[in-house]
């Protein structure tokens, strides 16, 4: 079979079409929101908001409703709790590590309680934790699209002051920028993005779409627009390639997406290190 036949086969099944649609939406959303998350050094908060999607999805499954509703409900609720418990440090950024860790531990334990109460197949639990491209419905894709559009619209509305507050919060506050309010709004947007990405990579591997594309883009360029565009491009690419490999192999989607994203991250680091070493040699000549 040639490449065209392989691609045609991928798109011949409705569940794969839905998987590519959902993966693309989650990758675009993760790239944009993740770039601001990395800039604000809130990766731990993003990880926590992703992890708490697991008890949300497990609880929703226990109640017999769609797992997507559990993802979004718990992630947004956790974002509100973290925002309410956060305190500001001397450097102007949120120092919510203790509150974030407490919320994560409690809700993760609640998730395992929901799993113990649920009498179904444990394979569904693995999908919640590590992701799966099987069973993604058109209704889930539509829900992801609506949430992604809302999150990106909200981020576009606060993007410029949020960028200012993320780079230099003290000067931003002196200029009248509502730094604290922007932090709360961003946590809510981050929670929605984490919930969306969790449905593709799983709750434990959401960093594949939230952190690594954005971190890689930050290595390559410091320009905001170029960095965001590059993060989106990396996220979409690793998601599509991961979906294709997962279809033709027995390996889990979350592992493939994470491995591909990590490989790109390492390549960016190596390329930058080589370029940095060659630069003094050029000047010496």
PDB file of C-alpha atoms in Angstrom:
ATOM      1  CA  UNK A   1       0.000   0.000   0.000  1.00  0.00           C
ATOM      2  CA  UNK A   2       1.225   3.480  -0.826  1.00  0.00           C
ATOM      3  CA  UNK A   3       0.938   6.557   1.361  1.00  0.00           C
ATOM      4  CA  UNK A   4      -2.231   7.742  -0.361  1.00  0.00           C
ATOM      5  CA  UNK A   5      -3.979   4.426   0.323  1.00  0.00           C
ATOM      6  CA  UNK A   6      -2.910   4.516   3.960  1.00  0.00           C
ATOM      7  CA  UNK A   7      -4.288   8.029   4.448  1.00  0.00           C
ATOM      8  CA  UNK A   8      -7.477   7.151   2.570  1.00  0.00           C
ATOM      9  CA  UNK A   9      -8.010   4.177   4.861  1.00  0.00           C
ATOM     10  CA  UNK A  10      -7.576   6.366   7.938  1.00  0.00           C
ATOM     11  CA  UNK A  11     -10.286   8.746   6.761  1.00  0.00           C
ATOM     12  CA  UNK A  12     -12.652   5.979   5.660  1.00  0.00           C
ATOM     13  CA  UNK A  13     -13.872   5.296   9.201  1.00  0.00           C
ATOM     14  CA  UNK A  14     -16.104   7.801  11.036  1.00  0.00           C
ATOM     15  CA  UNK A  15     -14.403   7.160  14.379  1.00  0.00           C
ATOM     16  CA  UNK A  16     -11.019   8.089  12.884  1.00  0.00           C
ATOM     17  CA  UNK A  17     -12.460  11.227  11.286  1.00  0.00           C
ATOM     18  CA  UNK A  18     -13.830  12.247  14.683  1.00  0.00           C
ATOM     19  CA  UNK A  19     -10.477  11.423  16.294  1.00  0.00           C
ATOM     20  CA  UNK A  20      -8.610  13.678  13.854  1.00  0.00           C
ATOM     21  CA  UNK A  21     -11.145  16.469  14.334  1.00  0.00           C
ATOM     22  CA  UNK A  22     -11.007  16.258  18.124  1.00  0.00           C
ATOM     23  CA  UNK A  23      -7.225  15.942  18.110  1.00  0.00           C
ATOM     24  CA  UNK A  24      -6.835  18.999  15.902  1.00  0.00           C
ATOM     25  CA  UNK A  25      -9.087  21.104  18.110  1.00  0.00           C
ATOM     26  CA  UNK A  26      -7.295  19.987  21.269  1.00  0.00           C
ATOM     27  CA  UNK A  27      -3.867  20.603  19.701  1.00  0.00           C
ATOM     28  CA  UNK A  28      -4.737  24.122  18.556  1.00  0.00           C
ATOM     29  CA  UNK A  29      -6.232  24.965  21.920  1.00  0.00           C
ATOM     30  CA  UNK A  30      -3.342  23.410  23.829  1.00  0.00           C
ATOM     31  CA  UNK A  31      -0.753  25.243  21.737  1.00  0.00           C
ATOM     32  CA  UNK A  32      -2.269  28.686  22.289  1.00  0.00           C
ATOM     33  CA  UNK A  33      -3.134  28.332  25.974  1.00  0.00           C
ATOM     34  CA  UNK A  34       0.003  26.318  26.686  1.00  0.00           C
ATOM     35  CA  UNK A  35       2.230  29.107  25.357  1.00  0.00           C
ATOM     36  CA  UNK A  36       0.843  31.517  27.952  1.00  0.00           C
ATOM     37  CA  UNK A  37       1.029  28.808  30.626  1.00  0.00           C
ATOM     38  CA  UNK A  38       4.729  28.229  29.977  1.00  0.00           C
ATOM     39  CA  UNK A  39       5.358  31.969  29.882  1.00  0.00           C
ATOM     40  CA  UNK A  40       3.622  32.412  33.248  1.00  0.00           C
ATOM     41  CA  UNK A  41       5.455  29.395  34.731  1.00  0.00           C
ATOM     42  CA  UNK A  42       2.187  27.705  35.700  1.00  0.00           C
ATOM     43  CA  UNK A  43       2.900  24.253  34.292  1.00  0.00           C
ATOM     44  CA  UNK A  44       2.178  22.630  37.667  1.00  0.00           C
ATOM     45  CA  UNK A  45      -1.247  24.259  37.725  1.00  0.00           C
ATOM     46  CA  UNK A  46      -1.883  23.014  34.195  1.00  0.00           C
ATOM     47  CA  UNK A  47      -0.842  19.506  35.192  1.00  0.00           C
ATOM     48  CA  UNK A  48      -3.140  19.595  38.216  1.00  0.00           C
ATOM     49  CA  UNK A  49      -6.099  20.825  36.193  1.00  0.00           C
ATOM     50  CA  UNK A  50      -5.514  17.981  33.751  1.00  0.00           C
ATOM     51  CA  UNK A  51      -5.167  15.337  36.452  1.00  0.00           C
ATOM     52  CA  UNK A  52      -8.401  16.364  38.189  1.00  0.00           C
ATOM     53  CA  UNK A  53     -10.156  15.662  34.916  1.00  0.00           C
ATOM     54  CA  UNK A  54      -9.689  11.967  35.744  1.00  0.00           C
ATOM     55  CA  UNK A  55     -11.983  11.962  38.830  1.00  0.00           C
ATOM     56  CA  UNK A  56     -14.413  14.130  36.891  1.00  0.00           C
ATOM     57  CA  UNK A  57     -14.589  11.662  34.023  1.00  0.00           C
ATOM     58  CA  UNK A  58     -14.683   8.703  36.421  1.00  0.00           C
ATOM     59  CA  UNK A  59     -17.498  10.323  38.402  1.00  0.00           C
ATOM     60  CA  UNK A  60     -19.431  11.074  35.227  1.00  0.00           C
ATOM     61  CA  UNK A  61     -19.028   7.462  34.113  1.00  0.00           C
ATOM     62  CA  UNK A  62     -20.234   6.294  37.512  1.00  0.00           C
ATOM     63  CA  UNK A  63     -23.340   8.472  37.126  1.00  0.00           C
ATOM     64  CA  UNK A  64     -23.948   7.222  33.616  1.00  0.00           C
ATOM     65  CA  UNK A  65     -23.367  10.517  31.800  1.00  0.00           C
ATOM     66  CA  UNK A  66     -20.801  11.545  29.210  1.00  0.00           C
ATOM     67  CA  UNK A  67     -17.212  11.627  30.420  1.00  0.00           C
ATOM     68  CA  UNK A  68     -16.650  14.959  28.666  1.00  0.00           C
ATOM     69  CA  UNK A  69     -19.017  16.693  31.061  1.00  0.00           C
ATOM     70  CA  UNK A  70     -17.031  15.336  33.983  1.00  0.00           C
ATOM     71  CA  UNK A  71     -13.763  16.551  32.477  1.00  0.00           C
ATOM     72  CA  UNK A  72     -14.957  20.106  32.023  1.00  0.00           C
ATOM     73  CA  UNK A  73     -16.909  20.325  35.290  1.00  0.00           C
ATOM     74  CA  UNK A  74     -14.049  19.167  37.515  1.00  0.00           C
ATOM     75  CA  UNK A  75     -11.325  21.068  35.648  1.00  0.00           C
ATOM     76  CA  UNK A  76     -13.209  24.354  35.800  1.00  0.00           C
ATOM     77  CA  UNK A  77     -14.219  23.792  39.426  1.00  0.00           C
ATOM     78  CA  UNK A  78     -10.597  23.038  40.354  1.00  0.00           C
ATOM     79  CA  UNK A  79      -9.497  26.212  38.569  1.00  0.00           C
ATOM     80  CA  UNK A  80     -11.926  28.227  40.691  1.00  0.00           C
ATOM     81  CA  UNK A  81     -10.661  26.575  43.896  1.00  0.00           C
ATOM     82  CA  UNK A  82      -7.003  27.161  43.010  1.00  0.00           C
ATOM     83  CA  UNK A  83      -7.738  30.773  42.103  1.00  0.00           C
ATOM     84  CA  UNK A  84      -9.547  31.289  45.400  1.00  0.00           C
ATOM     85  CA  UNK A  85      -6.688  29.809  47.448  1.00  0.00           C
ATOM     86  CA  UNK A  86      -3.821  31.381  45.565  1.00  0.00           C
ATOM     87  CA  UNK A  87      -1.545  34.014  47.086  1.00  0.00           C
ATOM     88  CA  UNK A  88       0.864  36.363  45.410  1.00  0.00           C
ATOM     89  CA  UNK A  89       4.620  36.074  45.769  1.00  0.00           C
ATOM     90  CA  UNK A  90       7.293  38.724  45.612  1.00  0.00           C
ATOM     91  CA  UNK A  91       7.968  38.126  41.930  1.00  0.00           C
ATOM     92  CA  UNK A  92       4.361  38.967  41.033  1.00  0.00           C
ATOM     93  CA  UNK A  93       3.407  35.469  39.894  1.00  0.00           C
ATOM     94  CA  UNK A  94       1.019  33.092  41.618  1.00  0.00           C
ATOM     95  CA  UNK A  95       2.595  30.950  44.312  1.00  0.00           C
ATOM     96  CA  UNK A  96      -0.263  28.483  44.535  1.00  0.00           C
ATOM     97  CA  UNK A  97       1.864  25.327  44.737  1.00  0.00           C
ATOM     98  CA  UNK A  98       0.568  24.187  48.141  1.00  0.00           C
ATOM     99  CA  UNK A  99      -3.076  24.815  47.270  1.00  0.00           C
ATOM    100  CA  UNK A 100      -2.627  23.230  43.856  1.00  0.00           C
ATOM    101  CA  UNK A 101      -0.997  20.115  45.309  1.00  0.00           C
ATOM    102  CA  UNK A 102      -3.729  19.790  47.938  1.00  0.00           C
ATOM    103  CA  UNK A 103      -6.497  20.011  45.352  1.00  0.00           C
ATOM    104  CA  UNK A 104      -4.694  17.524  43.115  1.00  0.00           C
ATOM    105  CA  UNK A 105      -4.178  14.938  45.869  1.00  0.00           C
ATOM    106  CA  UNK A 106      -7.765  15.098  47.127  1.00  0.00           C
ATOM    107  CA  UNK A 107      -9.426  14.914  43.729  1.00  0.00           C
ATOM    108  CA  UNK A 108      -7.095  12.197  42.460  1.00  0.00           C
ATOM    109  CA  UNK A 109      -8.003  10.109  45.509  1.00  0.00           C
ATOM    110  CA  UNK A 110     -11.667  10.811  44.774  1.00  0.00           C
ATOM    111  CA  UNK A 111     -11.122   9.511  41.270  1.00  0.00           C
ATOM    112  CA  UNK A 112      -9.846   6.181  42.546  1.00  0.00           C
ATOM    113  CA  UNK A 113     -12.889   6.030  44.849  1.00  0.00           C
ATOM    114  CA  UNK A 114     -15.176   6.488  41.854  1.00  0.00           C
ATOM    115  CA  UNK A 115     -13.277   3.740  40.034  1.00  0.00           C
ATOM    116  CA  UNK A 116     -13.716   1.405  43.021  1.00  0.00           C
ATOM    117  CA  UNK A 117     -17.464   2.124  43.092  1.00  0.00           C
ATOM    118  CA  UNK A 118     -17.783   1.593  39.358  1.00  0.00           C
ATOM    119  CA  UNK A 119     -18.367  -2.057  38.425  1.00  0.00           C
ATOM    120  CA  UNK A 120     -17.579  -1.780  34.725  1.00  0.00           C
ATOM    121  CA  UNK A 121     -14.498  -2.688  32.714  1.00  0.00           C
ATOM    122  CA  UNK A 122     -11.146  -1.309  33.841  1.00  0.00           C
ATOM    123  CA  UNK A 123     -10.177  -0.681  30.204  1.00  0.00           C
ATOM    124  CA  UNK A 124     -12.318   2.454  30.376  1.00  0.00           C
ATOM    125  CA  UNK A 125     -10.197   3.688  33.274  1.00  0.00           C
ATOM    126  CA  UNK A 126      -7.042   3.238  31.207  1.00  0.00           C
ATOM    127  CA  UNK A 127      -8.592   5.371  28.482  1.00  0.00           C
ATOM    128  CA  UNK A 128      -9.359   8.118  31.004  1.00  0.00           C
ATOM    129  CA  UNK A 129      -5.774   8.099  32.240  1.00  0.00           C
ATOM    130  CA  UNK A 130      -3.816   7.518  29.047  1.00  0.00           C
ATOM    131  CA  UNK A 131      -6.176   8.506  26.248  1.00  0.00           C
ATOM    132  CA  UNK A 132      -7.880   6.685  23.396  1.00  0.00           C
ATOM    133  CA  UNK A 133      -9.004   7.581  19.890  1.00  0.00           C
ATOM    134  CA  UNK A 134     -11.788   4.983  19.927  1.00  0.00           C
ATOM    135  CA  UNK A 135     -15.353   5.997  20.637  1.00  0.00           C
ATOM    136  CA  UNK A 136     -15.024   9.750  20.031  1.00  0.00           C
ATOM    137  CA  UNK A 137     -18.460  10.820  18.847  1.00  0.00           C
ATOM    138  CA  UNK A 138     -19.578  13.736  16.722  1.00  0.00           C
ATOM    139  CA  UNK A 139     -21.290  15.203  19.786  1.00  0.00           C
ATOM    140  CA  UNK A 140     -17.978  15.214  21.674  1.00  0.00           C
ATOM    141  CA  UNK A 141     -16.245  16.882  18.743  1.00  0.00           C
ATOM    142  CA  UNK A 142     -18.933  19.568  18.656  1.00  0.00           C
ATOM    143  CA  UNK A 143     -18.585  20.133  22.401  1.00  0.00           C
ATOM    144  CA  UNK A 144     -14.802  20.455  22.023  1.00  0.00           C
ATOM    145  CA  UNK A 145     -15.232  22.924  19.180  1.00  0.00           C
ATOM    146  CA  UNK A 146     -17.628  25.091  21.189  1.00  0.00           C
ATOM    147  CA  UNK A 147     -15.369  25.091  24.241  1.00  0.00           C
ATOM    148  CA  UNK A 148     -12.263  25.781  22.157  1.00  0.00           C
ATOM    149  CA  UNK A 149     -13.933  28.683  20.363  1.00  0.00           C
ATOM    150  CA  UNK A 150     -15.040  30.161  23.685  1.00  0.00           C
ATOM    151  CA  UNK A 151     -11.609  29.754  25.281  1.00  0.00           C
ATOM    152  CA  UNK A 152      -9.749  31.222  22.293  1.00  0.00           C
ATOM    153  CA  UNK A 153     -12.191  34.127  22.106  1.00  0.00           C
ATOM    154  CA  UNK A 154     -11.677  34.817  25.798  1.00  0.00           C
ATOM    155  CA  UNK A 155      -7.917  34.571  25.436  1.00  0.00           C
ATOM    156  CA  UNK A 156      -7.988  36.943  22.463  1.00  0.00           C
ATOM    157  CA  UNK A 157      -9.959  39.440  24.516  1.00  0.00           C
ATOM    158  CA  UNK A 158      -7.415  39.480  27.369  1.00  0.00           C
ATOM    159  CA  UNK A 159      -4.332  38.529  25.355  1.00  0.00           C
ATOM    160  CA  UNK A 160      -2.479  41.858  25.331  1.00  0.00           C
ATOM    161  CA  UNK A 161      -2.931  42.750  29.030  1.00  0.00           C
ATOM    162  CA  UNK A 162      -2.328  39.105  29.967  1.00  0.00           C
ATOM    163  CA  UNK A 163       0.970  39.141  28.076  1.00  0.00           C
ATOM    164  CA  UNK A 164       1.971  42.351  29.832  1.00  0.00           C
ATOM    165  CA  UNK A 165       0.982  40.968  33.239  1.00  0.00           C
ATOM    166  CA  UNK A 166       2.854  37.713  32.563  1.00  0.00           C
ATOM    167  CA  UNK A 167       6.126  39.398  31.560  1.00  0.00           C
ATOM    168  CA  UNK A 168       6.259  42.092  34.237  1.00  0.00           C
ATOM    169  CA  UNK A 169       3.329  41.926  36.700  1.00  0.00           C
ATOM    170  CA  UNK A 170       4.613  44.703  38.964  1.00  0.00           C
ATOM    171  CA  UNK A 171       4.839  47.296  36.206  1.00  0.00           C
ATOM    172  CA  UNK A 172       1.554  46.045  34.761  1.00  0.00           C
ATOM    173  CA  UNK A 173      -0.163  46.526  38.114  1.00  0.00           C
ATOM    174  CA  UNK A 174       1.343  50.015  38.399  1.00  0.00           C
ATOM    175  CA  UNK A 175      -0.099  50.844  34.972  1.00  0.00           C
ATOM    176  CA  UNK A 176      -3.574  49.844  36.149  1.00  0.00           C
ATOM    177  CA  UNK A 177      -3.696  46.355  34.617  1.00  0.00           C
ATOM    178  CA  UNK A 178      -5.917  44.025  36.731  1.00  0.00           C
ATOM    179  CA  UNK A 179      -3.184  41.442  37.253  1.00  0.00           C
ATOM    180  CA  UNK A 180      -5.037  39.391  39.872  1.00  0.00           C
ATOM    181  CA  UNK A 181      -8.259  39.236  37.849  1.00  0.00           C
ATOM    182  CA  UNK A 182      -6.343  38.254  34.740  1.00  0.00           C
ATOM    183  CA  UNK A 183      -4.716  35.424  36.684  1.00  0.00           C
ATOM    184  CA  UNK A 184      -8.119  34.067  37.691  1.00  0.00           C
ATOM    185  CA  UNK A 185      -9.469  34.345  34.148  1.00  0.00           C
ATOM    186  CA  UNK A 186      -6.428  32.571  32.753  1.00  0.00           C
ATOM    187  CA  UNK A 187      -6.779  29.693  35.230  1.00  0.00           C
ATOM    188  CA  UNK A 188     -10.365  29.189  34.069  1.00  0.00           C
ATOM    189  CA  UNK A 189      -9.281  29.212  30.426  1.00  0.00           C
ATOM    190  CA  UNK A 190      -6.453  26.817  31.277  1.00  0.00           C
ATOM    191  CA  UNK A 191      -8.887  24.483  33.016  1.00  0.00           C
ATOM    192  CA  UNK A 192     -11.123  24.354  29.955  1.00  0.00           C
ATOM    193  CA  UNK A 193      -8.125  23.728  27.681  1.00  0.00           C
ATOM    194  CA  UNK A 194      -6.821  20.958  29.964  1.00  0.00           C
ATOM    195  CA  UNK A 195     -10.219  19.282  29.942  1.00  0.00           C
ATOM    196  CA  UNK A 196     -10.297  19.396  26.143  1.00  0.00           C
ATOM    197  CA  UNK A 197      -6.779  18.004  25.720  1.00  0.00           C
ATOM    198  CA  UNK A 198      -7.337  15.299  28.350  1.00  0.00           C
ATOM    199  CA  UNK A 199      -9.909  13.603  26.152  1.00  0.00           C
ATOM    200  CA  UNK A 200      -7.222  12.911  23.547  1.00  0.00           C
ATOM    201  CA  UNK A 201      -4.042  12.286  25.546  1.00  0.00           C
ATOM    202  CA  UNK A 202      -5.666  11.171  28.798  1.00  0.00           C
ATOM    203  CA  UNK A 203      -5.541  12.946  32.126  1.00  0.00           C
ATOM    204  CA  UNK A 204      -1.968  11.916  32.956  1.00  0.00           C
ATOM    205  CA  UNK A 205      -0.412  12.772  29.584  1.00  0.00           C
ATOM    206  CA  UNK A 206      -2.045  16.095  28.816  1.00  0.00           C
ATOM    207  CA  UNK A 207       1.399  17.727  28.969  1.00  0.00           C
ATOM    208  CA  UNK A 208       1.947  16.331  25.493  1.00  0.00           C
ATOM    209  CA  UNK A 209      -0.349  19.020  24.090  1.00  0.00           C
ATOM    210  CA  UNK A 210      -0.209  21.696  26.772  1.00  0.00           C
ATOM    211  CA  UNK A 211       3.451  21.917  27.720  1.00  0.00           C
ATOM    212  CA  UNK A 212       5.816  20.375  25.201  1.00  0.00           C
ATOM    213  CA  UNK A 213       4.724  22.176  22.001  1.00  0.00           C
ATOM    214  CA  UNK A 214       4.707  25.499  23.844  1.00  0.00           C
ATOM    215  CA  UNK A 215       8.032  24.803  25.567  1.00  0.00           C
ATOM    216  CA  UNK A 216       9.572  23.826  22.239  1.00  0.00           C
ATOM    217  CA  UNK A 217       8.285  26.988  20.596  1.00  0.00           C
ATOM    218  CA  UNK A 218       9.759  29.074  23.428  1.00  0.00           C
ATOM    219  CA  UNK A 219      13.158  27.513  22.737  1.00  0.00           C
ATOM    220  CA  UNK A 220      12.995  28.378  19.050  1.00  0.00           C
ATOM    221  CA  UNK A 221      11.606  31.910  19.212  1.00  0.00           C
ATOM    222  CA  UNK A 222      10.768  34.568  21.804  1.00  0.00           C
ATOM    223  CA  UNK A 223       8.273  36.376  19.575  1.00  0.00           C
ATOM    224  CA  UNK A 224       4.722  35.887  20.922  1.00  0.00           C
ATOM    225  CA  UNK A 225       2.826  35.471  17.646  1.00  0.00           C
ATOM    226  CA  UNK A 226       5.504  33.300  16.040  1.00  0.00           C
ATOM    227  CA  UNK A 227       5.799  31.204  19.211  1.00  0.00           C
ATOM    228  CA  UNK A 228       2.048  30.617  19.443  1.00  0.00           C
ATOM    229  CA  UNK A 229       1.828  29.678  15.766  1.00  0.00           C
ATOM    230  CA  UNK A 230       4.772  27.305  16.104  1.00  0.00           C
ATOM    231  CA  UNK A 231       3.287  25.681  19.233  1.00  0.00           C
ATOM    232  CA  UNK A 232       0.034  25.069  17.359  1.00  0.00           C
ATOM    233  CA  UNK A 233       1.893  23.629  14.361  1.00  0.00           C
ATOM    234  CA  UNK A 234       3.905  21.250  16.553  1.00  0.00           C
ATOM    235  CA  UNK A 235       0.824  20.174  18.494  1.00  0.00           C
ATOM    236  CA  UNK A 236      -1.237  19.441  15.384  1.00  0.00           C
ATOM    237  CA  UNK A 237       1.635  17.590  13.701  1.00  0.00           C
ATOM    238  CA  UNK A 238       2.415  15.257  16.614  1.00  0.00           C
ATOM    239  CA  UNK A 239      -1.303  14.601  17.124  1.00  0.00           C
ATOM    240  CA  UNK A 240      -1.918  13.651  13.510  1.00  0.00           C
ATOM    241  CA  UNK A 241       1.199  11.498  13.294  1.00  0.00           C
ATOM    242  CA  UNK A 242       0.370   9.888  16.649  1.00  0.00           C
ATOM    243  CA  UNK A 243      -3.168   9.073  15.519  1.00  0.00           C
ATOM    244  CA  UNK A 244      -1.886   7.522  12.305  1.00  0.00           C
ATOM    245  CA  UNK A 245       0.666   5.359  14.122  1.00  0.00           C
ATOM    246  CA  UNK A 246      -1.851   4.368  16.799  1.00  0.00           C
ATOM    247  CA  UNK A 247      -4.251   3.145  14.120  1.00  0.00           C
ATOM    248  CA  UNK A 248      -1.705   0.830  12.508  1.00  0.00           C
ATOM    249  CA  UNK A 249       0.061  -0.320  15.687  1.00  0.00           C
ATOM    250  CA  UNK A 250      -1.012  -1.647  19.111  1.00  0.00           C
ATOM    251  CA  UNK A 251       0.666   1.216  20.991  1.00  0.00           C
ATOM    252  CA  UNK A 252      -1.490   3.671  23.015  1.00  0.00           C
ATOM    253  CA  UNK A 253      -2.193   7.102  21.569  1.00  0.00           C
ATOM    254  CA  UNK A 254      -1.095   9.005  24.679  1.00  0.00           C
ATOM    255  CA  UNK A 255       2.335   7.380  24.613  1.00  0.00           C
ATOM    256  CA  UNK A 256       2.811   8.111  20.909  1.00  0.00           C
ATOM    257  CA  UNK A 257       1.784  11.758  21.095  1.00  0.00           C
ATOM    258  CA  UNK A 258       3.925  12.331  24.175  1.00  0.00           C
ATOM    259  CA  UNK A 259       6.952  10.585  22.654  1.00  0.00           C
ATOM    260  CA  UNK A 260       6.720  12.538  19.405  1.00  0.00           C
ATOM    261  CA  UNK A 261       6.329  15.839  21.235  1.00  0.00           C
ATOM    262  CA  UNK A 262       9.275  15.008  23.495  1.00  0.00           C
ATOM    263  CA  UNK A 263      11.406  14.104  20.474  1.00  0.00           C
ATOM    264  CA  UNK A 264      10.678  17.489  18.894  1.00  0.00           C
ATOM    265  CA  UNK A 265      11.486  19.181  22.217  1.00  0.00           C
ATOM    266  CA  UNK A 266      14.859  17.400  22.424  1.00  0.00           C
ATOM    267  CA  UNK A 267      15.612  18.220  18.786  1.00  0.00           C
ATOM    268  CA  UNK A 268      14.973  21.902  19.459  1.00  0.00           C
ATOM    269  CA  UNK A 269      17.303  21.813  22.473  1.00  0.00           C
ATOM    270  CA  UNK A 270      20.066  20.060  20.540  1.00  0.00           C
ATOM    271  CA  UNK A 271      19.722  22.422  17.575  1.00  0.00           C
ATOM    272  CA  UNK A 272      19.896  25.446  19.847  1.00  0.00           C
ATOM    273  CA  UNK A 273      22.930  24.070  21.688  1.00  0.00           C
ATOM    274  CA  UNK A 274      24.764  23.412  18.413  1.00  0.00           C
ATOM    275  CA  UNK A 275      23.886  26.873  17.090  1.00  0.00           C
ATOM    276  CA  UNK A 276      25.068  28.469  20.340  1.00  0.00           C
ATOM    277  CA  UNK A 277      28.423  26.686  20.143  1.00  0.00           C
ATOM    278  CA  UNK A 278      28.966  27.657  16.514  1.00  0.00           C
ATOM    279  CA  UNK A 279      28.167  31.327  17.056  1.00  0.00           C
ATOM    280  CA  UNK A 280      31.431  32.181  18.970  1.00  0.00           C
ATOM    281  CA  UNK A 281      33.419  30.344  16.284  1.00  0.00           C
ATOM    282  CA  UNK A 282      31.974  32.585  13.580  1.00  0.00           C
ATOM    283  CA  UNK A 283      32.921  35.706  15.509  1.00  0.00           C
ATOM    284  CA  UNK A 284      36.408  34.296  16.131  1.00  0.00           C
ATOM    285  CA  UNK A 285      36.949  33.977  12.416  1.00  0.00           C
TER     286      UNK A 285
END
